[in-house]
Amino acid sequence: MQISWQPGFSLSRKPVRRSTGRRTKRGARGNAARPHTFVFIADHPVRNHGEIHSSSVTTFTHSGAPVEPIPNDRASSDPNNVKAFEETQPSIETPHWALSDESLIRSGESPDLEPIYGTTEPRSYQYNSEDRCASLRLPGSTTDRQLQIFGSNVGLGTSYKKPSVVAVSDLPNMSCFLSDSVPPRILYNSLSQRFRPILDRYNREFCKIPLTSHLRINPFRYRTDLDPEPIFLVHAVMALAGHHVESTSTQDHRHAALKLLRESLETYRNARDGYSMLDTIIILFSLDETQSTLGNWRTHLVGAYGLLEACGGIEGWATSARAEVQVGLLTWWDAIISLVSREECVFPYSYFEAVLSNHNGRGWDYFGLCGCPSNLVKIVMQLARLSAEKRKSSPMRYVTFDPTVISEIERSLESWHHISPATAFQDEESMQKDQDSMHCSEAWRNGLLLYIYRVFQWEPGSSISMHILYRARVIVDHVVACRDESMVSRQALLPLFFAGCELRDQSLRKKIVKFCSVWNERTRYHMFSSTIPLLEEVWAEQETKGFENVWWGQVVDKQHISESGYPLQMRICFG
């Protein structure tokens, strides 16, 4: 019979490279053969559209363990062995969440925008089987059985429903066909067991990509000690893993995770469930970063903040080291988004203060988390809130923003410098690692000084001082000075964006564009590639209206306005 395999994972632990293009919006996909994990046994002629085809005997494996075919002698003596095997096993129903991109497009809905965290009524999903499986009716039993065979990597599985295709009851020697075939189902105790090879690879590789360096407490890691394992968390991890191998089932898993998470948020009973939901929100946020800098970030943050408050607020999560690093990451994302949009943060400053006071520095640190040292992270948190106050007070006639605090922050940034740890000169690698950290930290320091100038000091139409242009050049120099094999320099995307908006030199602009392109390719986080059109728009506006009349805030605000037709608030996040 014909089997259509979905692209995805191979057992070589490398992303599968397809020789044909990705599926288009209308569902077109390449027909080239793709790697797969499961190989079916069939050395018997199968009639298909009037022709006879045959294939050689191969081995059928799952998770490295061989599944033996039924011996010919035992099969001939027990012609009902397949039926007996099936009747002793529970059937697996087709999940209602399995939704293809094509069915969304046919229904006129956008597959990329999903209402979450109870913002709207849940959408009902229907599974479209036409694009996902090959069907076969097996005669010789009292009930009709439909065998659906999916790709070995993600998303969907074996299900039994009333068949809707033409029967193949005219297969010759059906008893021989049944006797030598592998039973038509692979059974798993749970969804996580079924996806275990992918979940394990996610923990080995993909969960480390967003971090600057290895952390003992990784907020993106999938926890394998949960019993039972939350299905919404499994789907969230599968969606992010699927993106990294260009799986067509990524959106299916994303929709499933969002729907199940939304339902669980309404019914959860204990803090343990709350922590699993927090894990899921963190992973879904990271998944959205793989798509673009523009996203409905604040919706994720509002959902996470509401969940933490329902779990007891600061006191409720302060005793958990994993929750601590996750709150540190959420407050960082919150501040970065607010920094760029100049809008109020979702999380109160007290959450960040609680992280600082409880942080013991043993399982994680801010630099390993986001590439910015803790004392500069504190300034990011402060500037995010001050910029929101400045913007709110600007149109008010009788309200004046007090620049005193800004002047103090500026002086502290001018005097700040990187301090090498005692272990920095133990060997060459330690020295190189410390230098990478210094360059990334200096990029952040100078980037925050550029931010202060543009948001709090610059007036439209005024010329840009050489001192500011010098800082922009220094940022580029620090970023490109980091070693290519190090993951550190990519954490300076936001300072590099600030610098790029100040520079007119074409060679420096090309360096910034190349940097974004390279890290987009290496990490598969498309927030890097989507930074390029933002920079190009700033440069085009400066060329048209004059360099002294345009700054990055105008382009960012224009992006927000252009996306105002979406039901969820769209904002820009740089990491």
PDB file of N, CA and C in Angstrom, residues 270-337:
ATOM      1  N   ASN A 270      -3.699  22.603  42.381  1.00  0.00           N
ATOM      2  CA  ASN A 270      -2.572  22.696  43.303  1.00  0.00           C
ATOM      3  C   ASN A 270      -1.391  23.385  42.640  1.00  0.00           C
ATOM      4  N   ALA A 271      -0.400  23.718  43.462  1.00  0.00           N
ATOM      5  CA  ALA A 271       0.769  24.458  42.989  1.00  0.00           C
ATOM      6  C   ALA A 271       1.580  23.654  41.981  1.00  0.00           C
ATOM      7  N   ARG A 272       1.584  22.326  42.140  1.00  0.00           N
ATOM      8  CA  ARG A 272       2.356  21.504  41.200  1.00  0.00           C
ATOM      9  C   ARG A 272       1.813  21.653  39.784  1.00  0.00           C
ATOM     10  N   ASP A 273       0.497  21.662  39.652  1.00  0.00           N
ATOM     11  CA  ASP A 273      -0.098  21.902  38.334  1.00  0.00           C
ATOM     12  C   ASP A 273       0.274  23.294  37.835  1.00  0.00           C
ATOM     13  N   GLY A 274       0.288  24.251  38.761  1.00  0.00           N
ATOM     14  CA  GLY A 274       0.638  25.614  38.386  1.00  0.00           C
ATOM     15  C   GLY A 274       2.043  25.713  37.823  1.00  0.00           C
ATOM     16  N   TYR A 275       3.006  24.987  38.415  1.00  0.00           N
ATOM     17  CA  TYR A 275       4.379  25.022  37.921  1.00  0.00           C
ATOM     18  C   TYR A 275       4.485  24.398  36.523  1.00  0.00           C
ATOM     19  N   SER A 276       3.718  23.347  36.263  1.00  0.00           N
ATOM     20  CA  SER A 276       3.715  22.754  34.921  1.00  0.00           C
ATOM     21  C   SER A 276       3.142  23.722  33.898  1.00  0.00           C
ATOM     22  N   MET A 277       2.132  24.469  34.288  1.00  0.00           N
ATOM     23  CA  MET A 277       1.567  25.488  33.395  1.00  0.00           C
ATOM     24  C   MET A 277       2.573  26.602  33.141  1.00  0.00           C
ATOM     25  N   LEU A 278       3.331  26.948  34.183  1.00  0.00           N
ATOM     26  CA  LEU A 278       4.365  27.967  34.007  1.00  0.00           C
ATOM     27  C   LEU A 278       5.437  27.480  33.044  1.00  0.00           C
ATOM     28  N   ASP A 279       5.835  26.201  33.167  1.00  0.00           N
ATOM     29  CA  ASP A 279       6.774  25.613  32.202  1.00  0.00           C
ATOM     30  C   ASP A 279       6.256  25.769  30.783  1.00  0.00           C
ATOM     31  N   THR A 280       4.973  25.503  30.599  1.00  0.00           N
ATOM     32  CA  THR A 280       4.370  25.548  29.269  1.00  0.00           C
ATOM     33  C   THR A 280       4.370  26.961  28.707  1.00  0.00           C
ATOM     34  N   ILE A 281       4.041  27.945  29.539  1.00  0.00           N
ATOM     35  CA  ILE A 281       4.026  29.336  29.076  1.00  0.00           C
ATOM     36  C   ILE A 281       5.429  29.770  28.657  1.00  0.00           C
ATOM     37  N   ILE A 282       6.446  29.375  29.438  1.00  0.00           N
ATOM     38  CA  ILE A 282       7.834  29.709  29.093  1.00  0.00           C
ATOM     39  C   ILE A 282       8.197  29.139  27.723  1.00  0.00           C
ATOM     40  N   ILE A 283       7.843  27.890  27.478  1.00  0.00           N
ATOM     41  CA  ILE A 283       8.198  27.235  26.214  1.00  0.00           C
ATOM     42  C   ILE A 283       7.412  27.842  25.056  1.00  0.00           C
ATOM     43  N   LEU A 284       6.135  28.160  25.268  1.00  0.00           N
ATOM     44  CA  LEU A 284       5.344  28.784  24.200  1.00  0.00           C
ATOM     45  C   LEU A 284       5.869  30.179  23.867  1.00  0.00           C
ATOM     46  N   PHE A 285       6.322  30.915  24.874  1.00  0.00           N
ATOM     47  CA  PHE A 285       6.935  32.220  24.622  1.00  0.00           C
ATOM     48  C   PHE A 285       8.176  32.039  23.744  1.00  0.00           C
ATOM     49  N   SER A 286       9.014  31.075  24.108  1.00  0.00           N
ATOM     50  CA  SER A 286      10.212  30.807  23.320  1.00  0.00           C
ATOM     51  C   SER A 286       9.859  30.363  21.907  1.00  0.00           C
ATOM     52  N   LEU A 287       8.783  29.577  21.774  1.00  0.00           N
ATOM     53  CA  LEU A 287       8.338  29.150  20.449  1.00  0.00           C
ATOM     54  C   LEU A 287       7.952  30.346  19.592  1.00  0.00           C
ATOM     55  N   ASP A 288       7.260  31.313  20.176  1.00  0.00           N
ATOM     56  CA  ASP A 288       6.873  32.495  19.415  1.00  0.00           C
ATOM     57  C   ASP A 288       8.094  33.324  19.010  1.00  0.00           C
ATOM     58  N   GLU A 289       9.162  33.277  19.811  1.00  0.00           N
ATOM     59  CA  GLU A 289      10.391  33.971  19.428  1.00  0.00           C
ATOM     60  C   GLU A 289      11.034  33.348  18.198  1.00  0.00           C
ATOM     61  N   THR A 290      10.755  32.080  17.959  1.00  0.00           N
ATOM     62  CA  THR A 290      11.299  31.450  16.753  1.00  0.00           C
ATOM     63  C   THR A 290      10.609  31.965  15.497  1.00  0.00           C
ATOM     64  N   GLN A 291       9.490  32.647  15.655  1.00  0.00           N
ATOM     65  CA  GLN A 291       8.736  33.107  14.501  1.00  0.00           C
ATOM     66  C   GLN A 291       9.062  34.543  14.114  1.00  0.00           C
ATOM     67  N   SER A 292       9.203  35.450  15.114  1.00  0.00           N
ATOM     68  CA  SER A 292       9.397  36.860  14.788  1.00  0.00           C
ATOM     69  C   SER A 292       9.669  37.655  16.052  1.00  0.00           C
ATOM     70  N   THR A 293      10.183  38.890  15.877  1.00  0.00           N
ATOM     71  CA  THR A 293      10.268  39.813  17.014  1.00  0.00           C
ATOM     72  C   THR A 293       8.892  40.328  17.400  1.00  0.00           C
ATOM     73  N   LEU A 294       7.963  40.305  16.455  1.00  0.00           N
ATOM     74  CA  LEU A 294       6.617  40.815  16.699  1.00  0.00           C
ATOM     75  C   LEU A 294       5.709  39.677  17.141  1.00  0.00           C
ATOM     76  N   GLY A 295       5.073  39.834  18.297  1.00  0.00           N
ATOM     77  CA  GLY A 295       4.206  38.778  18.807  1.00  0.00           C
ATOM     78  C   GLY A 295       3.292  39.285  19.902  1.00  0.00           C
ATOM     79  N   ASN A 296       2.413  38.417  20.353  1.00  0.00           N
ATOM     80  CA  ASN A 296       1.481  38.782  21.431  1.00  0.00           C
ATOM     81  C   ASN A 296       2.099  38.436  22.787  1.00  0.00           C
ATOM     82  N   TRP A 297       3.270  39.017  23.040  1.00  0.00           N
ATOM     83  CA  TRP A 297       4.067  38.697  24.215  1.00  0.00           C
ATOM     84  C   TRP A 297       3.350  39.022  25.519  1.00  0.00           C
ATOM     85  N   ARG A 298       2.699  40.166  25.558  1.00  0.00           N
ATOM     86  CA  ARG A 298       2.081  40.595  26.806  1.00  0.00           C
ATOM     87  C   ARG A 298       0.962  39.657  27.232  1.00  0.00           C
ATOM     88  N   THR A 299       0.349  38.989  26.281  1.00  0.00           N
ATOM     89  CA  THR A 299      -0.681  38.016  26.627  1.00  0.00           C
ATOM     90  C   THR A 299      -0.073  36.844  27.392  1.00  0.00           C
ATOM     91  N   HIS A 300       1.085  36.365  26.932  1.00  0.00           N
ATOM     92  CA  HIS A 300       1.804  35.318  27.669  1.00  0.00           C
ATOM     93  C   HIS A 300       2.143  35.804  29.083  1.00  0.00           C
ATOM     94  N   LEU A 301       2.631  37.041  29.171  1.00  0.00           N
ATOM     95  CA  LEU A 301       3.072  37.566  30.456  1.00  0.00           C
ATOM     96  C   LEU A 301       1.905  37.758  31.418  1.00  0.00           C
ATOM     97  N   VAL A 302       0.786  38.239  30.896  1.00  0.00           N
ATOM     98  CA  VAL A 302      -0.407  38.412  31.738  1.00  0.00           C
ATOM     99  C   VAL A 302      -0.876  37.057  32.264  1.00  0.00           C
ATOM    100  N   GLY A 303      -0.845  36.043  31.399  1.00  0.00           N
ATOM    101  CA  GLY A 303      -1.237  34.704  31.831  1.00  0.00           C
ATOM    102  C   GLY A 303      -0.315  34.159  32.907  1.00  0.00           C
ATOM    103  N   ALA A 304       1.001  34.370  32.727  1.00  0.00           N
ATOM    104  CA  ALA A 304       1.968  33.881  33.713  1.00  0.00           C
ATOM    105  C   ALA A 304       1.815  34.620  35.041  1.00  0.00           C
ATOM    106  N   TYR A 305       1.620  35.936  34.978  1.00  0.00           N
ATOM    107  CA  TYR A 305       1.481  36.715  36.214  1.00  0.00           C
ATOM    108  C   TYR A 305       0.218  36.307  36.975  1.00  0.00           C
ATOM    109  N   GLY A 306      -0.885  36.138  36.258  1.00  0.00           N
ATOM    110  CA  GLY A 306      -2.114  35.694  36.905  1.00  0.00           C
ATOM    111  C   GLY A 306      -1.968  34.330  37.544  1.00  0.00           C
ATOM    112  N   LEU A 307      -1.233  33.437  36.875  1.00  0.00           N
ATOM    113  CA  LEU A 307      -1.007  32.098  37.415  1.00  0.00           C
ATOM    114  C   LEU A 307      -0.176  32.157  38.693  1.00  0.00           C
ATOM    115  N   LEU A 308       0.898  32.955  38.672  1.00  0.00           N
ATOM    116  CA  LEU A 308       1.762  33.066  39.851  1.00  0.00           C
ATOM    117  C   LEU A 308       1.019  33.691  41.028  1.00  0.00           C
ATOM    118  N   GLU A 309       0.186  34.666  40.733  1.00  0.00           N
ATOM    119  CA  GLU A 309      -0.598  35.279  41.799  1.00  0.00           C
ATOM    120  C   GLU A 309      -1.584  34.267  42.392  1.00  0.00           C
ATOM    121  N   ALA A 310      -2.180  33.449  41.525  1.00  0.00           N
ATOM    122  CA  ALA A 310      -3.124  32.435  42.013  1.00  0.00           C
ATOM    123  C   ALA A 310      -2.418  31.360  42.829  1.00  0.00           C
ATOM    124  N   CYS A 311      -1.114  31.158  42.579  1.00  0.00           N
ATOM    125  CA  CYS A 311      -0.338  30.167  43.336  1.00  0.00           C
ATOM    126  C   CYS A 311       0.239  30.737  44.624  1.00  0.00           C
ATOM    127  N   GLY A 312      -0.163  31.957  44.990  1.00  0.00           N
ATOM    128  CA  GLY A 312       0.309  32.528  46.244  1.00  0.00           C
ATOM    129  C   GLY A 312       1.227  33.710  46.103  1.00  0.00           C
ATOM    130  N   GLY A 313       1.436  34.193  44.858  1.00  0.00           N
ATOM    131  CA  GLY A 313       2.281  35.353  44.661  1.00  0.00           C
ATOM    132  C   GLY A 313       3.734  35.069  44.974  1.00  0.00           C
ATOM    133  N   ILE A 314       4.433  36.082  45.469  1.00  0.00           N
ATOM    134  CA  ILE A 314       5.870  35.956  45.732  1.00  0.00           C
ATOM    135  C   ILE A 314       6.159  34.862  46.748  1.00  0.00           C
ATOM    136  N   GLU A 315       5.378  34.815  47.799  1.00  0.00           N
ATOM    137  CA  GLU A 315       5.605  33.803  48.835  1.00  0.00           C
ATOM    138  C   GLU A 315       5.359  32.397  48.310  1.00  0.00           C
ATOM    139  N   GLY A 316       4.479  32.262  47.332  1.00  0.00           N
ATOM    140  CA  GLY A 316       4.126  30.942  46.833  1.00  0.00           C
ATOM    141  C   GLY A 316       5.226  30.270  46.045  1.00  0.00           C
ATOM    142  N   TRP A 317       6.045  31.037  45.302  1.00  0.00           N
ATOM    143  CA  TRP A 317       7.071  30.408  44.467  1.00  0.00           C
ATOM    144  C   TRP A 317       8.492  30.643  44.979  1.00  0.00           C
ATOM    145  N   ALA A 318       8.647  31.425  46.042  1.00  0.00           N
ATOM    146  CA  ALA A 318       9.993  31.782  46.501  1.00  0.00           C
ATOM    147  C   ALA A 318      10.811  30.573  46.959  1.00  0.00           C
ATOM    148  N   THR A 319      10.163  29.502  47.353  1.00  0.00           N
ATOM    149  CA  THR A 319      10.882  28.321  47.838  1.00  0.00           C
ATOM    150  C   THR A 319      11.327  27.381  46.729  1.00  0.00           C
ATOM    151  N   SER A 320      10.914  27.635  45.483  1.00  0.00           N
ATOM    152  CA  SER A 320      11.271  26.772  44.363  1.00  0.00           C
ATOM    153  C   SER A 320      12.361  27.436  43.533  1.00  0.00           C
ATOM    154  N   ALA A 321      13.513  26.758  43.407  1.00  0.00           N
ATOM    155  CA  ALA A 321      14.625  27.318  42.630  1.00  0.00           C
ATOM    156  C   ALA A 321      14.257  27.424  41.156  1.00  0.00           C
ATOM    157  N   ARG A 322      13.525  26.435  40.637  1.00  0.00           N
ATOM    158  CA  ARG A 322      13.137  26.476  39.225  1.00  0.00           C
ATOM    159  C   ARG A 322      12.157  27.612  38.972  1.00  0.00           C
ATOM    160  N   ALA A 323      11.180  27.778  39.865  1.00  0.00           N
ATOM    161  CA  ALA A 323      10.234  28.883  39.707  1.00  0.00           C
ATOM    162  C   ALA A 323      10.950  30.222  39.809  1.00  0.00           C
ATOM    163  N   GLU A 324      11.975  30.285  40.643  1.00  0.00           N
ATOM    164  CA  GLU A 324      12.740  31.528  40.797  1.00  0.00           C
ATOM    165  C   GLU A 324      13.387  31.943  39.475  1.00  0.00           C
ATOM    166  N   VAL A 325      14.067  31.003  38.811  1.00  0.00           N
ATOM    167  CA  VAL A 325      14.718  31.355  37.545  1.00  0.00           C
ATOM    168  C   VAL A 325      13.679  31.659  36.471  1.00  0.00           C
ATOM    169  N   GLN A 326      12.533  31.008  36.518  1.00  0.00           N
ATOM    170  CA  GLN A 326      11.483  31.292  35.544  1.00  0.00           C
ATOM    171  C   GLN A 326      10.891  32.684  35.750  1.00  0.00           C
ATOM    172  N   VAL A 327      10.701  33.077  37.000  1.00  0.00           N
ATOM    173  CA  VAL A 327      10.234  34.433  37.275  1.00  0.00           C
ATOM    174  C   VAL A 327      11.291  35.448  36.848  1.00  0.00           C
ATOM    175  N   GLY A 328      12.575  35.118  37.091  1.00  0.00           N
ATOM    176  CA  GLY A 328      13.640  35.989  36.610  1.00  0.00           C
ATOM    177  C   GLY A 328      13.589  36.169  35.100  1.00  0.00           C
ATOM    178  N   LEU A 329      13.336  35.089  34.364  1.00  0.00           N
ATOM    179  CA  LEU A 329      13.243  35.162  32.908  1.00  0.00           C
ATOM    180  C   LEU A 329      12.011  35.932  32.467  1.00  0.00           C
ATOM    181  N   LEU A 330      10.862  35.682  33.104  1.00  0.00           N
ATOM    182  CA  LEU A 330       9.634  36.384  32.742  1.00  0.00           C
ATOM    183  C   LEU A 330       9.739  37.883  32.991  1.00  0.00           C
ATOM    184  N   THR A 331      10.311  38.272  34.127  1.00  0.00           N
ATOM    185  CA  THR A 331      10.463  39.695  34.402  1.00  0.00           C
ATOM    186  C   THR A 331      11.458  40.342  33.443  1.00  0.00           C
ATOM    187  N   TRP A 332      12.458  39.579  32.991  1.00  0.00           N
ATOM    188  CA  TRP A 332      13.406  40.091  31.988  1.00  0.00           C
ATOM    189  C   TRP A 332      12.686  40.330  30.664  1.00  0.00           C
ATOM    190  N   TRP A 333      11.953  39.347  30.177  1.00  0.00           N
ATOM    191  CA  TRP A 333      11.190  39.535  28.937  1.00  0.00           C
ATOM    192  C   TRP A 333      10.245  40.729  29.063  1.00  0.00           C
ATOM    193  N   ASP A 334       9.580  40.819  30.196  1.00  0.00           N
ATOM    194  CA  ASP A 334       8.634  41.895  30.442  1.00  0.00           C
ATOM    195  C   ASP A 334       9.321  43.257  30.330  1.00  0.00           C
ATOM    196  N   ALA A 335      10.503  43.375  30.943  1.00  0.00           N
ATOM    197  CA  ALA A 335      11.228  44.648  30.919  1.00  0.00           C
ATOM    198  C   ALA A 335      11.726  44.986  29.513  1.00  0.00           C
ATOM    199  N   ILE A 336      12.214  43.990  28.765  1.00  0.00           N
ATOM    200  CA  ILE A 336      12.721  44.237  27.413  1.00  0.00           C
ATOM    201  C   ILE A 336      11.595  44.724  26.499  1.00  0.00           C
ATOM    202  N   ILE A 337      10.425  44.101  26.605  1.00  0.00           N
ATOM    203  CA  ILE A 337       9.287  44.523  25.782  1.00  0.00           C
ATOM    204  C   ILE A 337       8.853  45.935  26.164  1.00  0.00           C
TER     205      ILE A 337
END
